């Protein structure tokens, strides 16, 4: 009897420890295919991705030919979705490959433009939902080598961008409207049989891409929302392991796969799957808590919602300052920002995008150090803009988008630091007036050129350890 009591007692204690142990970590349903890890990856490849900060997206494919108009009719929805639009004959659409001939494509010009814009990586569509491949895939006829253009576009892009020192990430849509074995739902035995064929095709294509372009840094997966794919937790997980083994350091975002319970993005325990949050599409977090301690990336269009080329951008089209604001906000919240370009069917980049790339580039040339390698500084946010801190140099920046008409900028630093100097980036000779509100870590910076201001400025702050802090803390009690 006594031993039984003892046993029960021990059991209760153990259970309590177990419960406590778990609750201090997270809710933890046992998952075979949940998050790969908790928290950020710490390896060099991921560090590089994080430090890159700013990328370019390219959506290029057959959809550039209709460019938002099907047989003369305007379609307002995303141009790259044309094949799925009402009234579009899919057989006719698929025959567009016979006209795909971007003769003026100059991948080196694209790469130079991206570099001058300040981008450090590119994400390029190898295959979008329409299934047309920009590389000569062995596994489908529906690829670039059967077009009049013939030449491998992915190879050109990889070579050109890498020659300019940019990293390349391959966009790949799992969803494939062209492949006969693709199914969105697996309702019958036949569906399941066909989808097995499709899974093998997908695996083959992904391995083919890494074999042909082993220098790429990752995959940007899309088209993973159908229930047929959500059923494939084990397959998808194992496939990603095979791909990671082929290219050490390979980066895969959270949009790739589902867990044991068909949850995507975050697994059933609420933990991020993949290496970074991929859910910030045309949308940005507003505070650091929103990103739950993970790496993340925002992908953004210049017009409202057009990724592929649309010849008639209607509605609000963002200007370069709006885009820079989003880029700065992303850096300030520890995320990457990727700006989309949709080249024309001839392979050139439209004038509106070129203008934006040049304007952003001009600003980045002066101020890029506040973006690249830079991340969150945990000082209380002020209405004038964003703080960033350079992870390499520890330099602190104020990216000022909303300069008050008074030119007076409030700064609430952490009490551990003194701000000793404030100056506009690249102008360290001309110190800005710095008013210190004694002992509160609070400052006012006076910017006296407000009427001449033409674009957002970056103010660099020099700080030193506040030696008086102990004294201050002691006098408080
Ligand atoms: C997808 C594609 O359908 C689209 O054509 C484009 O390639 C874009 C980058 O990705 O669209 C999505 C995917 C996910 C969300 C929204 C649009 N989402 O998670 O909100």
PDB file of C-alpha atoms in Angstrom, residues 162-458:
ATOM      1  CA  UNK A 162      25.644  35.967 -59.847  1.00  0.00           C
ATOM      2  CA  UNK A 163      28.159  37.816 -61.996  1.00  0.00           C
ATOM      3  CA  UNK A 164      26.819  41.021 -60.438  1.00  0.00           C
ATOM      4  CA  UNK A 165      27.153  39.491 -56.972  1.00  0.00           C
ATOM      5  CA  UNK A 166      23.442  38.893 -56.378  1.00  0.00           C
ATOM      6  CA  UNK A 167      22.022  35.666 -54.951  1.00  0.00           C
ATOM      7  CA  UNK A 168      19.412  33.730 -56.902  1.00  0.00           C
ATOM      8  CA  UNK A 169      16.305  32.068 -55.471  1.00  0.00           C
ATOM      9  CA  UNK A 170      14.030  29.990 -57.671  1.00  0.00           C
ATOM     10  CA  UNK A 171      10.282  30.583 -57.551  1.00  0.00           C
ATOM     11  CA  UNK A 172       8.421  27.327 -58.225  1.00  0.00           C
ATOM     12  CA  UNK A 173       4.676  26.734 -58.308  1.00  0.00           C
ATOM     13  CA  UNK A 174       3.665  23.308 -57.064  1.00  0.00           C
ATOM     14  CA  UNK A 175       0.201  23.911 -58.519  1.00  0.00           C
ATOM     15  CA  UNK A 176       0.468  23.192 -62.253  1.00  0.00           C
ATOM     16  CA  UNK A 177      -2.574  23.916 -64.429  1.00  0.00           C
ATOM     17  CA  UNK A 178      -1.000  22.319 -67.474  1.00  0.00           C
ATOM     18  CA  UNK A 179       0.097  18.947 -66.153  1.00  0.00           C
ATOM     19  CA  UNK A 180      -2.497  16.214 -66.893  1.00  0.00           C
ATOM     20  CA  UNK A 181      -1.899  14.443 -63.584  1.00  0.00           C
ATOM     21  CA  UNK A 182      -2.355  17.482 -61.376  1.00  0.00           C
ATOM     22  CA  UNK A 183      -5.394  17.299 -59.094  1.00  0.00           C
ATOM     23  CA  UNK A 184      -6.577  19.926 -56.642  1.00  0.00           C
ATOM     24  CA  UNK A 185      -8.492  17.329 -54.576  1.00  0.00           C
ATOM     25  CA  UNK A 186      -7.933  13.626 -54.217  1.00  0.00           C
ATOM     26  CA  UNK A 187     -11.462  12.254 -54.276  1.00  0.00           C
ATOM     27  CA  UNK A 188     -11.136   9.002 -56.169  1.00  0.00           C
ATOM     28  CA  UNK A 189      -8.590   6.224 -56.405  1.00  0.00           C
ATOM     29  CA  UNK A 190      -7.808   7.474 -59.875  1.00  0.00           C
ATOM     30  CA  UNK A 191      -7.045  10.965 -58.536  1.00  0.00           C
ATOM     31  CA  UNK A 192      -4.641   9.420 -56.068  1.00  0.00           C
ATOM     32  CA  UNK A 193      -2.950   7.397 -58.774  1.00  0.00           C
ATOM     33  CA  UNK A 194      -2.560  10.433 -61.008  1.00  0.00           C
ATOM     34  CA  UNK A 195      -1.275  12.558 -58.175  1.00  0.00           C
ATOM     35  CA  UNK A 196       1.458   9.998 -57.482  1.00  0.00           C
ATOM     36  CA  UNK A 197       2.644  10.629 -61.029  1.00  0.00           C
ATOM     37  CA  UNK A 198       2.477  14.352 -60.403  1.00  0.00           C
ATOM     38  CA  UNK A 199       4.469  14.068 -57.169  1.00  0.00           C
ATOM     39  CA  UNK A 200       7.226  12.240 -58.955  1.00  0.00           C
ATOM     40  CA  UNK A 201       7.189  14.879 -61.692  1.00  0.00           C
ATOM     41  CA  UNK A 202       7.503  17.642 -59.085  1.00  0.00           C
ATOM     42  CA  UNK A 203      10.337  15.870 -57.321  1.00  0.00           C
ATOM     43  CA  UNK A 204      12.109  15.338 -60.648  1.00  0.00           C
ATOM     44  CA  UNK A 205      11.750  18.969 -61.679  1.00  0.00           C
ATOM     45  CA  UNK A 206      13.034  20.309 -58.374  1.00  0.00           C
ATOM     46  CA  UNK A 207      16.036  18.006 -58.403  1.00  0.00           C
ATOM     47  CA  UNK A 208      16.622  18.909 -62.028  1.00  0.00           C
ATOM     48  CA  UNK A 209      16.707  22.604 -61.128  1.00  0.00           C
ATOM     49  CA  UNK A 210      19.257  22.069 -58.369  1.00  0.00           C
ATOM     50  CA  UNK A 211      21.342  19.865 -60.624  1.00  0.00           C
ATOM     51  CA  UNK A 212      21.361  22.454 -63.409  1.00  0.00           C
ATOM     52  CA  UNK A 213      21.802  25.487 -61.125  1.00  0.00           C
ATOM     53  CA  UNK A 214      23.527  24.251 -57.968  1.00  0.00           C
ATOM     54  CA  UNK A 215      24.648  27.757 -57.019  1.00  0.00           C
ATOM     55  CA  UNK A 216      21.127  28.962 -56.207  1.00  0.00           C
ATOM     56  CA  UNK A 217      20.366  29.794 -52.593  1.00  0.00           C
ATOM     57  CA  UNK A 218      16.824  28.565 -52.213  1.00  0.00           C
ATOM     58  CA  UNK A 219      13.347  27.837 -53.496  1.00  0.00           C
ATOM     59  CA  UNK A 220      10.422  30.227 -53.242  1.00  0.00           C
ATOM     60  CA  UNK A 221       7.453  27.870 -53.265  1.00  0.00           C
ATOM     61  CA  UNK A 222       3.952  28.864 -54.247  1.00  0.00           C
ATOM     62  CA  UNK A 223       0.702  27.206 -55.275  1.00  0.00           C
ATOM     63  CA  UNK A 224       0.657  24.935 -52.232  1.00  0.00           C
ATOM     64  CA  UNK A 225      -2.861  25.688 -51.024  1.00  0.00           C
ATOM     65  CA  UNK A 226      -4.773  22.860 -52.703  1.00  0.00           C
ATOM     66  CA  UNK A 227      -5.946  20.021 -50.492  1.00  0.00           C
ATOM     67  CA  UNK A 228      -4.152  17.453 -52.677  1.00  0.00           C
ATOM     68  CA  UNK A 229      -0.813  18.985 -51.669  1.00  0.00           C
ATOM     69  CA  UNK A 230      -1.815  19.555 -48.061  1.00  0.00           C
ATOM     70  CA  UNK A 231      -2.336  15.773 -47.858  1.00  0.00           C
ATOM     71  CA  UNK A 232       1.361  15.219 -48.627  1.00  0.00           C
ATOM     72  CA  UNK A 233       3.013  16.129 -45.325  1.00  0.00           C
ATOM     73  CA  UNK A 234       5.387  13.203 -45.321  1.00  0.00           C
ATOM     74  CA  UNK A 235       6.265  13.397 -49.007  1.00  0.00           C
ATOM     75  CA  UNK A 236       6.845  17.145 -48.910  1.00  0.00           C
ATOM     76  CA  UNK A 237       8.956  16.973 -45.764  1.00  0.00           C
ATOM     77  CA  UNK A 238      11.130  14.185 -47.149  1.00  0.00           C
ATOM     78  CA  UNK A 239      11.485  15.912 -50.499  1.00  0.00           C
ATOM     79  CA  UNK A 240      12.699  19.085 -48.792  1.00  0.00           C
ATOM     80  CA  UNK A 241      15.280  17.025 -46.930  1.00  0.00           C
ATOM     81  CA  UNK A 242      16.508  15.586 -50.214  1.00  0.00           C
ATOM     82  CA  UNK A 243      16.709  19.048 -51.739  1.00  0.00           C
ATOM     83  CA  UNK A 244      18.544  20.402 -48.699  1.00  0.00           C
ATOM     84  CA  UNK A 245      21.040  17.549 -49.019  1.00  0.00           C
ATOM     85  CA  UNK A 246      21.696  18.542 -52.634  1.00  0.00           C
ATOM     86  CA  UNK A 247      22.473  22.180 -51.813  1.00  0.00           C
ATOM     87  CA  UNK A 248      23.719  22.731 -48.279  1.00  0.00           C
ATOM     88  CA  UNK A 249      22.217  25.868 -46.762  1.00  0.00           C
ATOM     89  CA  UNK A 250      19.236  25.804 -49.138  1.00  0.00           C
ATOM     90  CA  UNK A 251      16.543  28.231 -48.006  1.00  0.00           C
ATOM     91  CA  UNK A 252      12.865  27.292 -48.113  1.00  0.00           C
ATOM     92  CA  UNK A 253      10.083  29.527 -46.848  1.00  0.00           C
ATOM     93  CA  UNK A 254       6.989  28.736 -44.834  1.00  0.00           C
ATOM     94  CA  UNK A 255       4.684  28.459 -47.846  1.00  0.00           C
ATOM     95  CA  UNK A 256       6.050  25.109 -48.980  1.00  0.00           C
ATOM     96  CA  UNK A 257       4.242  22.408 -47.078  1.00  0.00           C
ATOM     97  CA  UNK A 258       1.622  21.379 -44.549  1.00  0.00           C
ATOM     98  CA  UNK A 259       2.108  19.475 -41.294  1.00  0.00           C
ATOM     99  CA  UNK A 260       0.560  16.168 -40.143  1.00  0.00           C
ATOM    100  CA  UNK A 261      -2.789  17.938 -39.653  1.00  0.00           C
ATOM    101  CA  UNK A 262      -2.742  19.784 -42.983  1.00  0.00           C
ATOM    102  CA  UNK A 263      -1.777  23.086 -41.358  1.00  0.00           C
ATOM    103  CA  UNK A 264       0.285  25.369 -43.593  1.00  0.00           C
ATOM    104  CA  UNK A 265       2.774  28.090 -42.664  1.00  0.00           C
ATOM    105  CA  UNK A 266       2.575  27.571 -38.927  1.00  0.00           C
ATOM    106  CA  UNK A 267       2.228  23.990 -37.704  1.00  0.00           C
ATOM    107  CA  UNK A 268      -0.432  22.704 -35.288  1.00  0.00           C
ATOM    108  CA  UNK A 269       1.657  23.957 -32.345  1.00  0.00           C
ATOM    109  CA  UNK A 270       1.861  27.438 -33.806  1.00  0.00           C
ATOM    110  CA  UNK A 271       5.513  27.111 -34.804  1.00  0.00           C
ATOM    111  CA  UNK A 272       6.766  28.385 -38.143  1.00  0.00           C
ATOM    112  CA  UNK A 273       7.617  25.713 -40.699  1.00  0.00           C
ATOM    113  CA  UNK A 274      10.479  26.384 -43.093  1.00  0.00           C
ATOM    114  CA  UNK A 275      13.232  28.932 -42.706  1.00  0.00           C
ATOM    115  CA  UNK A 276      11.318  32.204 -42.797  1.00  0.00           C
ATOM    116  CA  UNK A 277       7.780  33.530 -42.755  1.00  0.00           C
ATOM    117  CA  UNK A 278       6.479  33.793 -46.294  1.00  0.00           C
ATOM    118  CA  UNK A 279       3.013  35.064 -45.403  1.00  0.00           C
ATOM    119  CA  UNK A 280       3.707  38.796 -45.741  1.00  0.00           C
ATOM    120  CA  UNK A 281       2.434  39.175 -49.233  1.00  0.00           C
ATOM    121  CA  UNK A 282       1.551  42.751 -50.232  1.00  0.00           C
ATOM    122  CA  UNK A 283       1.242  43.317 -46.526  1.00  0.00           C
ATOM    123  CA  UNK A 284       3.619  44.368 -43.757  1.00  0.00           C
ATOM    124  CA  UNK A 285       3.847  43.786 -40.025  1.00  0.00           C
ATOM    125  CA  UNK A 286       3.443  46.901 -37.905  1.00  0.00           C
ATOM    126  CA  UNK A 287       5.377  45.875 -34.813  1.00  0.00           C
ATOM    127  CA  UNK A 288       8.118  43.442 -33.885  1.00  0.00           C
ATOM    128  CA  UNK A 289       5.702  41.195 -31.955  1.00  0.00           C
ATOM    129  CA  UNK A 290       3.890  40.470 -35.240  1.00  0.00           C
ATOM    130  CA  UNK A 291       6.857  38.518 -36.587  1.00  0.00           C
ATOM    131  CA  UNK A 292       7.055  36.102 -33.625  1.00  0.00           C
ATOM    132  CA  UNK A 293      10.851  35.953 -33.502  1.00  0.00           C
ATOM    133  CA  UNK A 294      11.188  34.519 -36.991  1.00  0.00           C
ATOM    134  CA  UNK A 295      12.901  35.625 -40.146  1.00  0.00           C
ATOM    135  CA  UNK A 296      10.371  36.867 -42.672  1.00  0.00           C
ATOM    136  CA  UNK A 297      10.059  38.399 -46.107  1.00  0.00           C
ATOM    137  CA  UNK A 298       7.510  40.676 -47.705  1.00  0.00           C
ATOM    138  CA  UNK A 299       6.895  40.460 -51.443  1.00  0.00           C
ATOM    139  CA  UNK A 300       5.355  43.558 -53.012  1.00  0.00           C
ATOM    140  CA  UNK A 301       3.913  44.677 -56.310  1.00  0.00           C
ATOM    141  CA  UNK A 302       4.280  48.208 -57.707  1.00  0.00           C
ATOM    142  CA  UNK A 303       0.674  48.344 -58.981  1.00  0.00           C
ATOM    143  CA  UNK A 304      -2.189  47.027 -56.893  1.00  0.00           C
ATOM    144  CA  UNK A 305      -1.989  43.294 -57.593  1.00  0.00           C
ATOM    145  CA  UNK A 306      -0.106  42.511 -60.765  1.00  0.00           C
ATOM    146  CA  UNK A 307       2.910  40.213 -60.744  1.00  0.00           C
ATOM    147  CA  UNK A 308       3.178  39.265 -64.396  1.00  0.00           C
ATOM    148  CA  UNK A 309       3.229  42.007 -67.044  1.00  0.00           C
ATOM    149  CA  UNK A 310      -0.069  43.882 -67.380  1.00  0.00           C
ATOM    150  CA  UNK A 311      -0.055  46.534 -70.107  1.00  0.00           C
ATOM    151  CA  UNK A 312      -2.689  48.634 -68.347  1.00  0.00           C
ATOM    152  CA  UNK A 313      -2.007  49.288 -64.679  1.00  0.00           C
ATOM    153  CA  UNK A 314      -5.193  50.694 -63.222  1.00  0.00           C
ATOM    154  CA  UNK A 315      -5.827  51.869 -59.704  1.00  0.00           C
ATOM    155  CA  UNK A 316      -3.152  52.986 -57.301  1.00  0.00           C
ATOM    156  CA  UNK A 317       0.418  52.565 -58.494  1.00  0.00           C
ATOM    157  CA  UNK A 318       3.032  52.973 -55.775  1.00  0.00           C
ATOM    158  CA  UNK A 319       5.779  55.540 -56.171  1.00  0.00           C
ATOM    159  CA  UNK A 320       9.373  55.038 -55.089  1.00  0.00           C
ATOM    160  CA  UNK A 321       8.908  56.777 -51.719  1.00  0.00           C
ATOM    161  CA  UNK A 322       6.021  54.528 -50.785  1.00  0.00           C
ATOM    162  CA  UNK A 323       8.164  51.553 -51.706  1.00  0.00           C
ATOM    163  CA  UNK A 324      11.180  52.848 -49.802  1.00  0.00           C
ATOM    164  CA  UNK A 325       8.961  53.349 -46.774  1.00  0.00           C
ATOM    165  CA  UNK A 326       7.985  49.670 -46.936  1.00  0.00           C
ATOM    166  CA  UNK A 327      11.608  48.631 -47.429  1.00  0.00           C
ATOM    167  CA  UNK A 328      12.684  50.654 -44.398  1.00  0.00           C
ATOM    168  CA  UNK A 329       9.852  49.297 -42.314  1.00  0.00           C
ATOM    169  CA  UNK A 330      10.820  45.735 -43.279  1.00  0.00           C
ATOM    170  CA  UNK A 331      14.446  46.284 -42.246  1.00  0.00           C
ATOM    171  CA  UNK A 332      13.333  47.906 -38.987  1.00  0.00           C
ATOM    172  CA  UNK A 333      11.267  44.817 -38.159  1.00  0.00           C
ATOM    173  CA  UNK A 334      13.981  42.283 -39.030  1.00  0.00           C
ATOM    174  CA  UNK A 335      12.534  41.243 -42.370  1.00  0.00           C
ATOM    175  CA  UNK A 336      13.450  41.255 -46.048  1.00  0.00           C
ATOM    176  CA  UNK A 337      11.616  43.199 -48.718  1.00  0.00           C
ATOM    177  CA  UNK A 338      11.262  41.967 -52.294  1.00  0.00           C
ATOM    178  CA  UNK A 339       9.974  44.210 -55.066  1.00  0.00           C
ATOM    179  CA  UNK A 340       8.305  42.644 -58.083  1.00  0.00           C
ATOM    180  CA  UNK A 341       9.046  43.301 -61.751  1.00  0.00           C
ATOM    181  CA  UNK A 342       7.011  41.861 -64.630  1.00  0.00           C
ATOM    182  CA  UNK A 343       9.051  42.066 -67.848  1.00  0.00           C
ATOM    183  CA  UNK A 344       7.302  42.548 -71.178  1.00  0.00           C
ATOM    184  CA  UNK A 345       6.954  39.727 -73.711  1.00  0.00           C
ATOM    185  CA  UNK A 346       9.983  41.052 -75.617  1.00  0.00           C
ATOM    186  CA  UNK A 347      12.090  40.592 -72.485  1.00  0.00           C
ATOM    187  CA  UNK A 348      12.534  44.276 -71.642  1.00  0.00           C
ATOM    188  CA  UNK A 349      11.559  45.934 -68.405  1.00  0.00           C
ATOM    189  CA  UNK A 350       8.828  48.545 -68.711  1.00  0.00           C
ATOM    190  CA  UNK A 351       9.649  52.206 -68.310  1.00  0.00           C
ATOM    191  CA  UNK A 352       7.602  52.643 -65.102  1.00  0.00           C
ATOM    192  CA  UNK A 353       9.566  49.893 -63.368  1.00  0.00           C
ATOM    193  CA  UNK A 354      12.872  51.187 -64.673  1.00  0.00           C
ATOM    194  CA  UNK A 355      12.110  54.639 -63.288  1.00  0.00           C
ATOM    195  CA  UNK A 356      11.270  53.224 -59.878  1.00  0.00           C
ATOM    196  CA  UNK A 357      14.386  51.043 -59.865  1.00  0.00           C
ATOM    197  CA  UNK A 358      16.515  54.100 -60.638  1.00  0.00           C
ATOM    198  CA  UNK A 359      14.885  56.280 -57.999  1.00  0.00           C
ATOM    199  CA  UNK A 360      15.218  53.615 -55.337  1.00  0.00           C
ATOM    200  CA  UNK A 361      18.810  53.038 -56.424  1.00  0.00           C
ATOM    201  CA  UNK A 362      19.684  56.722 -56.094  1.00  0.00           C
ATOM    202  CA  UNK A 363      18.384  56.732 -52.524  1.00  0.00           C
ATOM    203  CA  UNK A 364      19.992  53.409 -51.648  1.00  0.00           C
ATOM    204  CA  UNK A 365      23.363  54.561 -52.931  1.00  0.00           C
ATOM    205  CA  UNK A 366      23.455  57.164 -50.169  1.00  0.00           C
ATOM    206  CA  UNK A 367      21.425  55.424 -47.496  1.00  0.00           C
ATOM    207  CA  UNK A 368      21.740  51.686 -48.217  1.00  0.00           C
ATOM    208  CA  UNK A 369      23.861  50.996 -45.112  1.00  0.00           C
ATOM    209  CA  UNK A 370      20.774  51.640 -42.999  1.00  0.00           C
ATOM    210  CA  UNK A 371      19.007  48.814 -44.866  1.00  0.00           C
ATOM    211  CA  UNK A 372      21.579  46.185 -45.815  1.00  0.00           C
ATOM    212  CA  UNK A 373      22.817  44.087 -42.875  1.00  0.00           C
ATOM    213  CA  UNK A 374      20.474  46.096 -40.701  1.00  0.00           C
ATOM    214  CA  UNK A 375      17.652  45.096 -38.428  1.00  0.00           C
ATOM    215  CA  UNK A 376      15.473  45.929 -35.483  1.00  0.00           C
ATOM    216  CA  UNK A 377      16.524  48.433 -32.830  1.00  0.00           C
ATOM    217  CA  UNK A 378      14.274  48.132 -29.814  1.00  0.00           C
ATOM    218  CA  UNK A 379      13.746  51.802 -29.078  1.00  0.00           C
ATOM    219  CA  UNK A 380      10.211  53.128 -28.863  1.00  0.00           C
ATOM    220  CA  UNK A 381       8.992  53.852 -32.390  1.00  0.00           C
ATOM    221  CA  UNK A 382       8.258  57.478 -33.245  1.00  0.00           C
ATOM    222  CA  UNK A 383       5.961  58.883 -35.916  1.00  0.00           C
ATOM    223  CA  UNK A 384       8.789  60.293 -38.061  1.00  0.00           C
ATOM    224  CA  UNK A 385       9.816  56.840 -39.340  1.00  0.00           C
ATOM    225  CA  UNK A 386      11.995  53.859 -38.458  1.00  0.00           C
ATOM    226  CA  UNK A 387      15.113  52.977 -36.514  1.00  0.00           C
ATOM    227  CA  UNK A 388      17.515  50.344 -37.763  1.00  0.00           C
ATOM    228  CA  UNK A 389      20.782  49.007 -36.411  1.00  0.00           C
ATOM    229  CA  UNK A 390      23.537  47.643 -38.601  1.00  0.00           C
ATOM    230  CA  UNK A 391      24.333  44.118 -37.388  1.00  0.00           C
ATOM    231  CA  UNK A 392      27.959  44.360 -38.493  1.00  0.00           C
ATOM    232  CA  UNK A 393      28.946  47.854 -37.402  1.00  0.00           C
ATOM    233  CA  UNK A 394      26.343  48.383 -34.662  1.00  0.00           C
ATOM    234  CA  UNK A 395      25.674  51.810 -36.149  1.00  0.00           C
ATOM    235  CA  UNK A 396      22.202  53.136 -35.417  1.00  0.00           C
ATOM    236  CA  UNK A 397      20.013  54.936 -37.895  1.00  0.00           C
ATOM    237  CA  UNK A 398      16.844  56.994 -38.020  1.00  0.00           C
ATOM    238  CA  UNK A 399      15.116  56.680 -41.381  1.00  0.00           C
ATOM    239  CA  UNK A 400      12.943  59.771 -41.487  1.00  0.00           C
ATOM    240  CA  UNK A 401       9.948  59.631 -43.826  1.00  0.00           C
ATOM    241  CA  UNK A 402       7.630  62.010 -42.025  1.00  0.00           C
ATOM    242  CA  UNK A 403       9.750  64.988 -41.114  1.00  0.00           C
ATOM    243  CA  UNK A 404       7.732  67.228 -38.782  1.00  0.00           C
ATOM    244  CA  UNK A 405       7.316  70.746 -40.122  1.00  0.00           C
ATOM    245  CA  UNK A 406       9.167  71.928 -36.993  1.00  0.00           C
ATOM    246  CA  UNK A 407      12.202  69.808 -37.866  1.00  0.00           C
ATOM    247  CA  UNK A 408      12.280  68.516 -34.279  1.00  0.00           C
ATOM    248  CA  UNK A 409      12.674  64.786 -33.969  1.00  0.00           C
ATOM    249  CA  UNK A 410      12.068  63.023 -30.712  1.00  0.00           C
ATOM    250  CA  UNK A 411      14.247  60.041 -29.825  1.00  0.00           C
ATOM    251  CA  UNK A 412      13.704  57.764 -26.881  1.00  0.00           C
ATOM    252  CA  UNK A 413      16.866  55.718 -26.642  1.00  0.00           C
ATOM    253  CA  UNK A 414      17.468  52.999 -24.106  1.00  0.00           C
ATOM    254  CA  UNK A 415      18.720  54.413 -20.808  1.00  0.00           C
ATOM    255  CA  UNK A 416      21.915  52.355 -21.061  1.00  0.00           C
ATOM    256  CA  UNK A 417      23.123  54.514 -23.927  1.00  0.00           C
ATOM    257  CA  UNK A 418      24.111  58.106 -24.444  1.00  0.00           C
ATOM    258  CA  UNK A 419      23.705  59.619 -27.875  1.00  0.00           C
ATOM    259  CA  UNK A 420      26.839  61.610 -28.493  1.00  0.00           C
ATOM    260  CA  UNK A 421      26.368  62.676 -32.109  1.00  0.00           C
ATOM    261  CA  UNK A 422      23.672  62.868 -34.750  1.00  0.00           C
ATOM    262  CA  UNK A 423      24.335  63.662 -38.404  1.00  0.00           C
ATOM    263  CA  UNK A 424      22.885  62.984 -41.815  1.00  0.00           C
ATOM    264  CA  UNK A 425      24.438  59.894 -43.407  1.00  0.00           C
ATOM    265  CA  UNK A 426      27.607  60.795 -45.293  1.00  0.00           C
ATOM    266  CA  UNK A 427      27.693  64.203 -43.640  1.00  0.00           C
ATOM    267  CA  UNK A 428      29.460  63.537 -40.353  1.00  0.00           C
ATOM    268  CA  UNK A 429      31.091  66.993 -40.422  1.00  0.00           C
ATOM    269  CA  UNK A 430      27.806  68.743 -39.982  1.00  0.00           C
ATOM    270  CA  UNK A 431      26.453  67.688 -36.610  1.00  0.00           C
ATOM    271  CA  UNK A 432      22.777  68.152 -35.923  1.00  0.00           C
ATOM    272  CA  UNK A 433      21.779  69.916 -32.742  1.00  0.00           C
ATOM    273  CA  UNK A 434      21.108  67.360 -30.050  1.00  0.00           C
ATOM    274  CA  UNK A 435      19.037  68.224 -26.992  1.00  0.00           C
ATOM    275  CA  UNK A 436      19.352  65.827 -24.118  1.00  0.00           C
ATOM    276  CA  UNK A 437      16.553  65.388 -21.640  1.00  0.00           C
ATOM    277  CA  UNK A 438      18.647  64.516 -18.634  1.00  0.00           C
ATOM    278  CA  UNK A 439      18.786  60.871 -17.566  1.00  0.00           C
ATOM    279  CA  UNK A 440      15.743  59.671 -19.413  1.00  0.00           C
ATOM    280  CA  UNK A 441      17.419  58.410 -22.558  1.00  0.00           C
ATOM    281  CA  UNK A 442      15.315  60.982 -24.302  1.00  0.00           C
ATOM    282  CA  UNK A 443      16.610  63.384 -26.919  1.00  0.00           C
ATOM    283  CA  UNK A 444      15.404  65.942 -29.422  1.00  0.00           C
ATOM    284  CA  UNK A 445      17.268  66.305 -32.684  1.00  0.00           C
ATOM    285  CA  UNK A 446      16.897  69.599 -34.535  1.00  0.00           C
ATOM    286  CA  UNK A 447      16.843  69.365 -38.297  1.00  0.00           C
ATOM    287  CA  UNK A 448      16.986  72.886 -39.622  1.00  0.00           C
ATOM    288  CA  UNK A 449      16.684  72.354 -43.354  1.00  0.00           C
ATOM    289  CA  UNK A 450      13.112  71.184 -43.545  1.00  0.00           C
ATOM    290  CA  UNK A 451      12.035  73.498 -46.348  1.00  0.00           C
ATOM    291  CA  UNK A 452      14.832  72.184 -48.592  1.00  0.00           C
ATOM    292  CA  UNK A 453      14.030  68.552 -47.946  1.00  0.00           C
ATOM    293  CA  UNK A 454      13.190  66.580 -51.080  1.00  0.00           C
ATOM    294  CA  UNK A 455      13.402  62.964 -49.999  1.00  0.00           C
ATOM    295  CA  UNK A 456      13.463  60.848 -46.841  1.00  0.00           C
ATOM    296  CA  UNK A 457      16.735  61.240 -44.970  1.00  0.00           C
ATOM    297  CA  UNK A 458      18.756  58.957 -42.769  1.00  0.00           C
TER     298      UNK A 458
END
